[in-house]
PDB file of C-alpha atoms in Angstrom:
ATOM      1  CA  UNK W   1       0.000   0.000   0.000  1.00 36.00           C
ATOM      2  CA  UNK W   2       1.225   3.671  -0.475  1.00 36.00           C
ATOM      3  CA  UNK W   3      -0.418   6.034   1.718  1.00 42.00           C
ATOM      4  CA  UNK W   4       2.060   9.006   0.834  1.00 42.00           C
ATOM      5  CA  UNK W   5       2.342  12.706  -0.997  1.00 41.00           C
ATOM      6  CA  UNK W   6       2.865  12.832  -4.428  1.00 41.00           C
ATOM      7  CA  UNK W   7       5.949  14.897  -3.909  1.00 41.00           C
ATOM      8  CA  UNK W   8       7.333  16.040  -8.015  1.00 40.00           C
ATOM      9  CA  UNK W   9       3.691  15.623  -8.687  1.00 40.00           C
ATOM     10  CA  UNK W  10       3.109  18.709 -11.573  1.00 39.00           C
ATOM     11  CA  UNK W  11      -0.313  18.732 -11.384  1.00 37.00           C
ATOM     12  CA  UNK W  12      -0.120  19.414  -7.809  1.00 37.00           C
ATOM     13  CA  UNK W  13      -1.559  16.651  -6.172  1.00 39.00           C
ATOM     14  CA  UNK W  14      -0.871  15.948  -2.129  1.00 39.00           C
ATOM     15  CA  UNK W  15      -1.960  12.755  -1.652  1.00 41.00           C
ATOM     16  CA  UNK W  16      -2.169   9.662  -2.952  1.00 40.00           C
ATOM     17  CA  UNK W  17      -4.346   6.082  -1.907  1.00 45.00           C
ATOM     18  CA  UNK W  18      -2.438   3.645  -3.990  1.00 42.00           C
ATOM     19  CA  UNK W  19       0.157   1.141  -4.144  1.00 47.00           C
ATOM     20  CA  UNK W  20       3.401   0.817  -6.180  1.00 45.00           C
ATOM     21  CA  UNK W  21       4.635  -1.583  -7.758  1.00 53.00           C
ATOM     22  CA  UNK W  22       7.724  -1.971 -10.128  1.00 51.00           C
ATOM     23  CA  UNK W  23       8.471   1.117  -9.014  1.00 47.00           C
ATOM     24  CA  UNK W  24       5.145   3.430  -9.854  1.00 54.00           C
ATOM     25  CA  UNK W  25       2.796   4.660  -8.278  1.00 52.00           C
ATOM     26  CA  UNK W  26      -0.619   3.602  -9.125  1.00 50.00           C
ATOM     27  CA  UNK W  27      -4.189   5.161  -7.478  1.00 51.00           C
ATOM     28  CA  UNK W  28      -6.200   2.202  -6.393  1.00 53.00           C
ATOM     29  CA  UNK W  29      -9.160   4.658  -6.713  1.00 50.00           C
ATOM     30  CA  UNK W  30      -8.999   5.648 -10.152  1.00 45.00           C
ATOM     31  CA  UNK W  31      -7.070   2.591 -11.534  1.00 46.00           C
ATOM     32  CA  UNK W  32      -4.844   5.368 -12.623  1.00 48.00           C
ATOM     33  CA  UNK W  33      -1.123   5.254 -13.560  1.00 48.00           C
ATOM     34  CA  UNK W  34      -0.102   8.770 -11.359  1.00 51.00           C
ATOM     35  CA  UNK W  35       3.560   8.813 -10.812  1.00 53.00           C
ATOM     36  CA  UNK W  36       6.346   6.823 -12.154  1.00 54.00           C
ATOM     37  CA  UNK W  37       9.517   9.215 -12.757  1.00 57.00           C
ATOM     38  CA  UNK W  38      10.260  11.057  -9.760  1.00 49.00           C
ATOM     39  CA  UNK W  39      10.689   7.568  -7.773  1.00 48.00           C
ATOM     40  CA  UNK W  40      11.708   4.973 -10.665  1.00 49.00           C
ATOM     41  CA  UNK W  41      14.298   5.331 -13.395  1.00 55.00           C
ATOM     42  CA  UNK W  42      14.557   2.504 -16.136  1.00 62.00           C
ATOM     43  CA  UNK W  43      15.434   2.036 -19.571  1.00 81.00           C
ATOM     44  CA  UNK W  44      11.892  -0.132 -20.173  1.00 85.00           C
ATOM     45  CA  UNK W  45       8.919   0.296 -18.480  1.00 81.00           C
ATOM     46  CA  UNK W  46       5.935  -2.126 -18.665  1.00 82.00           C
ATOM     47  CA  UNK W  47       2.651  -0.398 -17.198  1.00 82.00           C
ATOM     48  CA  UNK W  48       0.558  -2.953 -14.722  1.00 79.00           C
ATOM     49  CA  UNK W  49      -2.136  -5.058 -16.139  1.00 83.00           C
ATOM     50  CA  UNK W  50      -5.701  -3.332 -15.193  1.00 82.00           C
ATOM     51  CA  UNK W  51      -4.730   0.118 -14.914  1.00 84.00           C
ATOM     52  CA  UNK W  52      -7.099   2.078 -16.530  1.00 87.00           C
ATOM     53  CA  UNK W  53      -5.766   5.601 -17.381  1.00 88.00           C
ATOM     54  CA  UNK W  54      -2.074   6.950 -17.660  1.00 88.00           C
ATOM     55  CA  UNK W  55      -2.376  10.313 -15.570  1.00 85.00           C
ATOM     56  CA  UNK W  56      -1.829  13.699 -16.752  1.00 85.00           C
ATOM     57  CA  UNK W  57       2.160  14.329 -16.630  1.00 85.00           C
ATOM     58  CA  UNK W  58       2.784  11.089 -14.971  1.00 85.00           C
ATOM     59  CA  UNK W  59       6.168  10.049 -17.171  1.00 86.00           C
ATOM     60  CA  UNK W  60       6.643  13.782 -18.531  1.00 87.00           C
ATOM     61  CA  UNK W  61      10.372  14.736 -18.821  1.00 87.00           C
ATOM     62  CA  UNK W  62      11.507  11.208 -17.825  1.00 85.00           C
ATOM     63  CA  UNK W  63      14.385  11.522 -19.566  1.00 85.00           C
ATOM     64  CA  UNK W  64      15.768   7.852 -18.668  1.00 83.00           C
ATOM     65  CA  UNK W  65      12.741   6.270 -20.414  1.00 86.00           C
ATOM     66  CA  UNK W  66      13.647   4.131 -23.760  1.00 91.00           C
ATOM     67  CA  UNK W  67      10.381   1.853 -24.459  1.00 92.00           C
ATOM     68  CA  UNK W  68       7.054   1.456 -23.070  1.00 90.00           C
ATOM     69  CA  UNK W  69       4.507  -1.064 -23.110  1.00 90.00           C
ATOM     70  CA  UNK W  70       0.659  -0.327 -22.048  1.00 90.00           C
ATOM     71  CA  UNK W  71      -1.593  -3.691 -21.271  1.00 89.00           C
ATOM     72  CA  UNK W  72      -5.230  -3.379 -23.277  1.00 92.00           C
ATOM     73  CA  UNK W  73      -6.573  -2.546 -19.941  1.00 91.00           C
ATOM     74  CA  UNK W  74      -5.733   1.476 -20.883  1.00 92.00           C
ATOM     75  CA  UNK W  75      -8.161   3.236 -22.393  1.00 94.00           C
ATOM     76  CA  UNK W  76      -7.042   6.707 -22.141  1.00 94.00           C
ATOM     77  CA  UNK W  77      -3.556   8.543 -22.271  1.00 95.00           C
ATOM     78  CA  UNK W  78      -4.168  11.221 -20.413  1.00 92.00           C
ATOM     79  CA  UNK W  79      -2.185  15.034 -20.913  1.00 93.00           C
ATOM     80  CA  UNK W  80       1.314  15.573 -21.236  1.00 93.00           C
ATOM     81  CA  UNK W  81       1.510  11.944 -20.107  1.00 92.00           C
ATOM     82  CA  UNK W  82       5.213  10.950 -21.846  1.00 93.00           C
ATOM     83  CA  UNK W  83       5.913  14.399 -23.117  1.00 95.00           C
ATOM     84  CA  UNK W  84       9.514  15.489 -23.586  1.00 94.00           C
ATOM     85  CA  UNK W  85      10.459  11.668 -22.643  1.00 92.00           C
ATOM     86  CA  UNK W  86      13.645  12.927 -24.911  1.00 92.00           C
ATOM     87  CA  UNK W  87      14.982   8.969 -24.951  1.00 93.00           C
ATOM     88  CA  UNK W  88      11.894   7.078 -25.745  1.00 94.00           C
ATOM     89  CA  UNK W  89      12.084   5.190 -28.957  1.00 96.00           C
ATOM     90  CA  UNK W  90       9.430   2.320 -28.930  1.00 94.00           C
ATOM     91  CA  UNK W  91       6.377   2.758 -27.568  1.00 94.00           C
ATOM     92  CA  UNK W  92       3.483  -0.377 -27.503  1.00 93.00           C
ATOM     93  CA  UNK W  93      -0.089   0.409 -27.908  1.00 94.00           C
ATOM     94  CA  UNK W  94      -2.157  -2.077 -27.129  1.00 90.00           C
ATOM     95  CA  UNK W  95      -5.665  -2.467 -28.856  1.00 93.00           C
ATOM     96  CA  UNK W  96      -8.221  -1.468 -25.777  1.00 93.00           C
ATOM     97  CA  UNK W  97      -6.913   2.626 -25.782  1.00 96.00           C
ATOM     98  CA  UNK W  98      -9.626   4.983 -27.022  1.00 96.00           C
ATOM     99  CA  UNK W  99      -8.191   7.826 -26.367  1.00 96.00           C
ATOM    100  CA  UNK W 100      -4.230   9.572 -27.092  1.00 98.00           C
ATOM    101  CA  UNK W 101      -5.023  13.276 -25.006  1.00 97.00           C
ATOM    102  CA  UNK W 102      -3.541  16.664 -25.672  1.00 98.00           C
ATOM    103  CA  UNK W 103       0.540  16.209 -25.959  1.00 98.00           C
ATOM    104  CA  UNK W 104       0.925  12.896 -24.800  1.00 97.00           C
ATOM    105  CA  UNK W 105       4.123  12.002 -26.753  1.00 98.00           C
ATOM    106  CA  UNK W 106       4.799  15.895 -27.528  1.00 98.00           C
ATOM    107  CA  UNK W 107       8.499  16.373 -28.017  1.00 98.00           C
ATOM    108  CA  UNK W 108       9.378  12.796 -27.457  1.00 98.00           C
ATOM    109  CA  UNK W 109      12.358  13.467 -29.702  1.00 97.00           C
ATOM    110  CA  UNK W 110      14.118  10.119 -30.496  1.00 98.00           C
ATOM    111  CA  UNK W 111      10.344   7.957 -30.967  1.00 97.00           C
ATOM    112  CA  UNK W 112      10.572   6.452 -34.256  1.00 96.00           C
ATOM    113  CA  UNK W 113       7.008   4.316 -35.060  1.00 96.00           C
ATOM    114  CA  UNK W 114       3.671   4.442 -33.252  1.00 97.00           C
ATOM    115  CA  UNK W 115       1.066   2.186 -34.206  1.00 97.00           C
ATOM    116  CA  UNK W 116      -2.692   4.052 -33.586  1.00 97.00           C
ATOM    117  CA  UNK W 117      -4.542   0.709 -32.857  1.00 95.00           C
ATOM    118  CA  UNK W 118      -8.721   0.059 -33.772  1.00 95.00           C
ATOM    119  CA  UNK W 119      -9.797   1.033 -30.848  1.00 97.00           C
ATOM    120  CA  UNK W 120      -8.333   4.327 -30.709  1.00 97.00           C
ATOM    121  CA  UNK W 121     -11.253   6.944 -31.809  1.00 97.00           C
ATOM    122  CA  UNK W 122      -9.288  10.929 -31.608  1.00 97.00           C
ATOM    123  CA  UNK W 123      -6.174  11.919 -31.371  1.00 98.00           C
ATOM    124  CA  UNK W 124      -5.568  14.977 -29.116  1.00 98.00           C
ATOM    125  CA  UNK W 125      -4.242  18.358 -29.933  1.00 98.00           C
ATOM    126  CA  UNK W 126      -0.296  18.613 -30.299  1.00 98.00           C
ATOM    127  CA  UNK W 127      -0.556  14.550 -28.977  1.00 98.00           C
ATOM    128  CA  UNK W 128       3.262  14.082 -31.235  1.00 98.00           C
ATOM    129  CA  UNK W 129       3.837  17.465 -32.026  1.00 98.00           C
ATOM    130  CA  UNK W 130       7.761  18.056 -32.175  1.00 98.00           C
ATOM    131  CA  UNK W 131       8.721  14.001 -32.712  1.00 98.00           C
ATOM    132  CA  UNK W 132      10.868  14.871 -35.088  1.00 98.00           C
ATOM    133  CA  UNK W 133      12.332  11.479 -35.538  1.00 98.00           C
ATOM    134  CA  UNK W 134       9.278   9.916 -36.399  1.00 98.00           C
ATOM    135  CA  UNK W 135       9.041   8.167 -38.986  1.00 97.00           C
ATOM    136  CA  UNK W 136       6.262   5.921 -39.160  1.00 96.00           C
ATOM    137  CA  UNK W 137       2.878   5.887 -38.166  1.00 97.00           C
ATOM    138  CA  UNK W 138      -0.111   3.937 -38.937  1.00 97.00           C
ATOM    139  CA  UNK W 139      -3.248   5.382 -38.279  1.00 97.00           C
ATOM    140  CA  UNK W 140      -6.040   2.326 -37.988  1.00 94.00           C
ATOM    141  CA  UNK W 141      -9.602   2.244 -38.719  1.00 93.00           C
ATOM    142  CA  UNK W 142     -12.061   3.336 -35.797  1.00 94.00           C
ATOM    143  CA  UNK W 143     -10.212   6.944 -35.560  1.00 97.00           C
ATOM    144  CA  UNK W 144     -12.271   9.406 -36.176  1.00 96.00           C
ATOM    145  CA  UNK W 145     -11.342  12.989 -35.302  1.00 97.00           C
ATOM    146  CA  UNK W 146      -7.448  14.089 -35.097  1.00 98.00           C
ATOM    147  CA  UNK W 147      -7.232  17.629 -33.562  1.00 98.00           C
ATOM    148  CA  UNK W 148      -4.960  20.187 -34.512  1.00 98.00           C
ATOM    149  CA  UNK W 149      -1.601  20.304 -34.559  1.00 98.00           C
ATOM    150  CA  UNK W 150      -1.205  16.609 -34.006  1.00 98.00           C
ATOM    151  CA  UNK W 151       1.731  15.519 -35.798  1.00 98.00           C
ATOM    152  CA  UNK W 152       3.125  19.068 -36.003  1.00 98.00           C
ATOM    153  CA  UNK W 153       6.598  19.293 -37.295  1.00 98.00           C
ATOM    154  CA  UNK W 154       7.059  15.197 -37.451  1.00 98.00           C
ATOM    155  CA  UNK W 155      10.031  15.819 -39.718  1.00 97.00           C
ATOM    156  CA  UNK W 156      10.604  12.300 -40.980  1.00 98.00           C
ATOM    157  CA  UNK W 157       7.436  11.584 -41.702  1.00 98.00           C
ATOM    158  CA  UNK W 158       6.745  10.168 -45.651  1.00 97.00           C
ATOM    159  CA  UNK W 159       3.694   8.695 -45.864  1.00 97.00           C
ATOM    160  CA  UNK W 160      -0.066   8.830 -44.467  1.00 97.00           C
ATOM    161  CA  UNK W 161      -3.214   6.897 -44.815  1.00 97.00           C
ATOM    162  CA  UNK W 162      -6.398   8.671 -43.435  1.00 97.00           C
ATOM    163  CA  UNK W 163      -8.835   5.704 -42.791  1.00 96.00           C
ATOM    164  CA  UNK W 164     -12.201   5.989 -43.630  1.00 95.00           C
ATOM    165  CA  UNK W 165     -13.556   6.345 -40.388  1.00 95.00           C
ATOM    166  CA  UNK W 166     -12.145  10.226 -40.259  1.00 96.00           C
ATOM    167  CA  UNK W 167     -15.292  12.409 -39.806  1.00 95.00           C
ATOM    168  CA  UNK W 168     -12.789  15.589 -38.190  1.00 96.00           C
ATOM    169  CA  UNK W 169     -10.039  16.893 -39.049  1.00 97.00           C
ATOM    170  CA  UNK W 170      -8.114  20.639 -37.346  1.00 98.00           C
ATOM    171  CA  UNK W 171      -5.672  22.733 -38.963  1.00 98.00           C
ATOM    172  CA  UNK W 172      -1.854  21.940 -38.681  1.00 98.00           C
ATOM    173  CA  UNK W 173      -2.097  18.913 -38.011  1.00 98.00           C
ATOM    174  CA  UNK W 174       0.442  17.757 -40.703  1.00 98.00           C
ATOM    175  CA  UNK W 175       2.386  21.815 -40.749  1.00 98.00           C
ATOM    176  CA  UNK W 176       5.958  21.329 -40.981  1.00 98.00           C
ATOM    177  CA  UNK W 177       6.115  17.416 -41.846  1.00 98.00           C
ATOM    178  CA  UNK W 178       9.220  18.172 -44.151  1.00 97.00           C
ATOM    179  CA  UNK W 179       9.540  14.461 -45.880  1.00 98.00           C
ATOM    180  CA  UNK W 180       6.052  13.421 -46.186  1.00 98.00           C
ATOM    181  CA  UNK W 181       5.392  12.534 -49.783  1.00 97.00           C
ATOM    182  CA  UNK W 182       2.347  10.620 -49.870  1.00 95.00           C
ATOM    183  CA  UNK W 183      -1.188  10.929 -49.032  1.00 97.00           C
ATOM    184  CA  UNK W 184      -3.647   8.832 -49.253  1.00 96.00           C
ATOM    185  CA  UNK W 185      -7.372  10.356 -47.487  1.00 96.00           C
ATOM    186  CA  UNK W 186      -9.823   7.668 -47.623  1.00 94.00           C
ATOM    187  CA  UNK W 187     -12.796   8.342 -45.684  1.00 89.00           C
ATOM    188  CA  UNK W 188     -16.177   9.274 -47.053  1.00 87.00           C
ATOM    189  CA  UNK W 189     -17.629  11.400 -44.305  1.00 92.00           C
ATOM    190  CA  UNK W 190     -14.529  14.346 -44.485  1.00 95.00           C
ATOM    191  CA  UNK W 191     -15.995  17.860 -45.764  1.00 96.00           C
ATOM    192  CA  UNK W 192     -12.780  19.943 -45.169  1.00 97.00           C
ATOM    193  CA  UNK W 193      -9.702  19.971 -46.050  1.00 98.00           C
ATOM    194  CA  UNK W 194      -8.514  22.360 -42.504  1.00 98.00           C
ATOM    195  CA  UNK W 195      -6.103  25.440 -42.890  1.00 98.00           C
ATOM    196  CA  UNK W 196      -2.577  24.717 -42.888  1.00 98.00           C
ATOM    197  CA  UNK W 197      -3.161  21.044 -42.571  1.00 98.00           C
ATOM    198  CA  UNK W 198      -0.117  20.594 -45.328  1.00 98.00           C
ATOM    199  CA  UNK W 199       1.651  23.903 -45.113  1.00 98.00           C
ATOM    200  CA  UNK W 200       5.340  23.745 -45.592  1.00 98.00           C
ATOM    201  CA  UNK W 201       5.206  19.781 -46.491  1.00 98.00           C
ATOM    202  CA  UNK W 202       7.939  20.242 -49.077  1.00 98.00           C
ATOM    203  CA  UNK W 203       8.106  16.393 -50.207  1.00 97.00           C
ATOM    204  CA  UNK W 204       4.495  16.211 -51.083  1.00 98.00           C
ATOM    205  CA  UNK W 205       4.132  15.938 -54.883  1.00 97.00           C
ATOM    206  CA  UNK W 206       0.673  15.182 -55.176  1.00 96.00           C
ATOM    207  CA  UNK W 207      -3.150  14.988 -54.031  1.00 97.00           C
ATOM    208  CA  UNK W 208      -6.209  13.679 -54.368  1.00 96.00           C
ATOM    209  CA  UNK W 209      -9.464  15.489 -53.028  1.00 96.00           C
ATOM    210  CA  UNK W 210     -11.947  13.152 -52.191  1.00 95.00           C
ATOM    211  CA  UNK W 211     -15.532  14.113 -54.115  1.00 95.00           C
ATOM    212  CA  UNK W 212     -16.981  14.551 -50.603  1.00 96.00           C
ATOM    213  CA  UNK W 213     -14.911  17.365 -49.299  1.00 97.00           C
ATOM    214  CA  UNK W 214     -16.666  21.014 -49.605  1.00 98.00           C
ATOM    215  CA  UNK W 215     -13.842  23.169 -48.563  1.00 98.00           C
ATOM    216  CA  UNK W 216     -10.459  23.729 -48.884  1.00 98.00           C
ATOM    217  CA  UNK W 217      -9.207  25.975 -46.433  1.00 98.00           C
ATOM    218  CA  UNK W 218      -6.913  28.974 -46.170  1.00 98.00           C
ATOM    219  CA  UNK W 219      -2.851  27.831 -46.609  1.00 98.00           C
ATOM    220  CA  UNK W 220      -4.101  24.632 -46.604  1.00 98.00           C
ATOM    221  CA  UNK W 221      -1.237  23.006 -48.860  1.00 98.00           C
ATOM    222  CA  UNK W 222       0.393  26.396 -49.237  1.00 98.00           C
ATOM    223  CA  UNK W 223       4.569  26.161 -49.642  1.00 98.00           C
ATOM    224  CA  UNK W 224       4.579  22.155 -50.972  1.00 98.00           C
ATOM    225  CA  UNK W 225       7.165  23.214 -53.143  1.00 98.00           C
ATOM    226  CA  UNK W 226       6.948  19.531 -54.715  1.00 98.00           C
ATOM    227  CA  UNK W 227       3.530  19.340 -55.104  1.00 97.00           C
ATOM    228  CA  UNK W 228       2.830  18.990 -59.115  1.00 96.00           C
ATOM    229  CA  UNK W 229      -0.705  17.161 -59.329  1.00 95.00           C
ATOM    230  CA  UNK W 230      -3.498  17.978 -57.292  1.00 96.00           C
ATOM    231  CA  UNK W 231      -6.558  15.738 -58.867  1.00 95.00           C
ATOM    232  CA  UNK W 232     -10.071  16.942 -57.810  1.00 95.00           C
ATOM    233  CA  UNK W 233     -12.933  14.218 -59.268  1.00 93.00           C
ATOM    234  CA  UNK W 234     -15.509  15.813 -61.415  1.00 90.00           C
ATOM    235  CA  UNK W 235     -18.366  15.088 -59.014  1.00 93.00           C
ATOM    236  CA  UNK W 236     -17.097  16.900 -56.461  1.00 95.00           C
ATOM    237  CA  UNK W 237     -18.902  18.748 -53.635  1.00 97.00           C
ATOM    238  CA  UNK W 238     -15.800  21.702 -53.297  1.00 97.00           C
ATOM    239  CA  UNK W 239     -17.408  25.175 -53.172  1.00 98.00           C
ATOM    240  CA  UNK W 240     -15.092  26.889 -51.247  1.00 98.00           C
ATOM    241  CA  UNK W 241     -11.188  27.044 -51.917  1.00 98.00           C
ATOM    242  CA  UNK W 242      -9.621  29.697 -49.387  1.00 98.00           C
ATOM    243  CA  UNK W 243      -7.076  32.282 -49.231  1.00 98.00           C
ATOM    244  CA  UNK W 244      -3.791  30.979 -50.301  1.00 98.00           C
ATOM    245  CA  UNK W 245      -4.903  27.369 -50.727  1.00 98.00           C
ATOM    246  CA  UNK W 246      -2.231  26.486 -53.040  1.00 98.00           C
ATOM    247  CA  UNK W 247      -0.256  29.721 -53.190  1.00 98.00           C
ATOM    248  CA  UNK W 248       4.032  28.813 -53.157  1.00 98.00           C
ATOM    249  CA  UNK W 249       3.110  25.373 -55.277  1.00 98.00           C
ATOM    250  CA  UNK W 250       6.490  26.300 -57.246  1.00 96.00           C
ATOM    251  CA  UNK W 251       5.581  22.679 -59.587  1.00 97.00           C
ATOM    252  CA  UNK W 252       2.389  22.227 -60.025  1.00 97.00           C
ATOM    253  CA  UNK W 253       1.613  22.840 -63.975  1.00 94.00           C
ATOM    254  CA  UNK W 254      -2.007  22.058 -64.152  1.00 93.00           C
ATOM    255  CA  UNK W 255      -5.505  22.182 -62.364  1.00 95.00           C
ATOM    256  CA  UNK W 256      -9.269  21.436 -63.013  1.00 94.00           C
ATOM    257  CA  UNK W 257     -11.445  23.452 -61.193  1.00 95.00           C
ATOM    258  CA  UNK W 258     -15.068  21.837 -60.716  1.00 94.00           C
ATOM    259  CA  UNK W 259     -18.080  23.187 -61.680  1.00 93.00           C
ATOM    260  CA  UNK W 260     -19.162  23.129 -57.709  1.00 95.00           C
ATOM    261  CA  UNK W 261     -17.016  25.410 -56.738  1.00 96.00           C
ATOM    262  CA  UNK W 262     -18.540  29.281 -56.464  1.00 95.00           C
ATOM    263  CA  UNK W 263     -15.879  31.270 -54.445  1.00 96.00           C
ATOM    264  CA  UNK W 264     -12.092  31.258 -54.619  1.00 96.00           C
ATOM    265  CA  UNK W 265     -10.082  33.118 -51.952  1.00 97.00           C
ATOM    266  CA  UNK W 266      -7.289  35.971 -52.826  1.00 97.00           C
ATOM    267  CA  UNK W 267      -4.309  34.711 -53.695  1.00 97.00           C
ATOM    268  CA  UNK W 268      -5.159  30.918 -54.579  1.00 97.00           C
ATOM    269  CA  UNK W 269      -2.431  30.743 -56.577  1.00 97.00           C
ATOM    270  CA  UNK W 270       0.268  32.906 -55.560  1.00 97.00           C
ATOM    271  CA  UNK W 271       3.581  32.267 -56.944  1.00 97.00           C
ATOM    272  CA  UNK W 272       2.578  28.894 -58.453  1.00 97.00           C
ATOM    273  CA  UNK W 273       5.139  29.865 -61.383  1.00 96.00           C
ATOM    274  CA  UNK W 274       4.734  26.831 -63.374  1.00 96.00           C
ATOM    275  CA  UNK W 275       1.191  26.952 -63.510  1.00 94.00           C
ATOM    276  CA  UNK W 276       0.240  26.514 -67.382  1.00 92.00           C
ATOM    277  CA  UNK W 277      -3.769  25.372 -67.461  1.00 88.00           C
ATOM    278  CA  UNK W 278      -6.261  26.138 -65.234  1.00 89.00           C
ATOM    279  CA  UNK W 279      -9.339  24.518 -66.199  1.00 87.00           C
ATOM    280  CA  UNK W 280     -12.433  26.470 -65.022  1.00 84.00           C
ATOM    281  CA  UNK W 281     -15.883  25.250 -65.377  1.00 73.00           C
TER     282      UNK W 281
END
């Protein structure tokens, strides 16, 4: 039994009815993972079968931290919960989680691959923000919003698949993802295409707009300096293309503009200097 203070605590708790074990402190109350660095240092840490939540902050700047592995008894990661772990390179989710909260792995600098399993339905804001090592991730069906700023300046990132379970999506979530040079958006409930969602994604060299998305938002793919083919399907829904959409595309040479669409933003096309055809309906 622990019976104690909290003491390192960041979210200021002062006192705890738990137990520990390996090393952590766990909240029998809450089934809650609450406090593992300030009293535990290890390269691999393997969370307790039954625990239910990872607290807010509980791992945050545990620097020693190389690989974790959560049991399919968590269902929610809560916020800041392995943020600025600056060592971690493997982490195991286990099907069961439902929930990845606001900068759970943000900054986790050396993390490599992160597998978002079924059960996982949104991915908080800024959740891997700053993992700039990152190189793959596999987003699974069942997830269904991904809010902004989510896989902010991933660096290493090259490829994404957007399952077809995505029915929200917030802006910057892919800003600043350097090497990411395919896309692939599959889902069939999407309507927006959110600002800034590809700014500054050099390596992108093409995109396809699924026919049920009504908006393209301000910046939204603004400065992919690659980007050369943008295909929008003829039965499109897009009315709206915003401010700057496309402006910076230095390659892309060619676009068909649908029929749908009745309002274009200033500056759609701003220094796109090898733009050729535009094909308005």
């Amino acid at each position: 039994m622990y019976n104690g203070t909290a003491d390192g605590a960041p979210w200021g708790a002062k006192s705890i009815n738990g137990y520990i074990e390996d090393g952590f402190v766990y909240n029998n109350d809450s089934k809650e993972a609450v406090l593992g660095c300030s009293i535990y240092k290890s390269g691999e840490i393997n969370i307790s079968n039954g625990v239910k939540t990872i607290g807010k902050s509980a791992f945050h700047d545990c620097k020693a931290i190389t690989s974790v592995n959560l049991p399919e008894s968590v269902k929610v990661i809560s916020e800041s919960a392995f943020s600025s772990c600056s060592n971690l390179k493997n982490v195991m989710l286990s099907e069961g989680i439902e929930r990845i909260n606001e900068y759970a792995f943000y900054n986790c600098t050396l993390l490599m691959s992160v597998n978002i399993p079924d059960s996982v339905t949104s991915i908080g804001v800024s959740a891997f923000e700053d993992c700039t090592n990152l190189q793959y991730v596999n987003i699974n069906s069942g997830v269904q919003q991904i809010k902004e700023c989510a896989f902010r300046r991933c660096k290493k990132i090259t490829s994404i698949t957007l399952p077809s379970t995505i029915q929200n999506l917030e802006q910057l979530i892919f800003y600043g993802c350097e090497s990411l040079t395919s896309v692939k958006i599959n889902s069939t409930y999407l309507k927006t295409i959110p600002r800034s969602m590809f700014q500054t994604c050099y390596g992108l060299t093409s995109i396809s707009i699924p026919y049920t998305i009504e908006s393209i938002e301000p910046t939204a793919f603004s400065w992919c300096t690659s980007l050369k083919t943008v295909n929008i399907p003829s039965n499109s829904r897009l009315t709206t293309i915003g401010w700057e959409a496309f402006a910076h595309c230095g390659k892309l040479n060619n676009i068909f503009i649908p029929d749908s669409v009745n309002y274009m933003g200033n500056d759609v096309f701003f220094q796109c200097t090898s733009l050729s055809n535009i094909n308005i309906n």
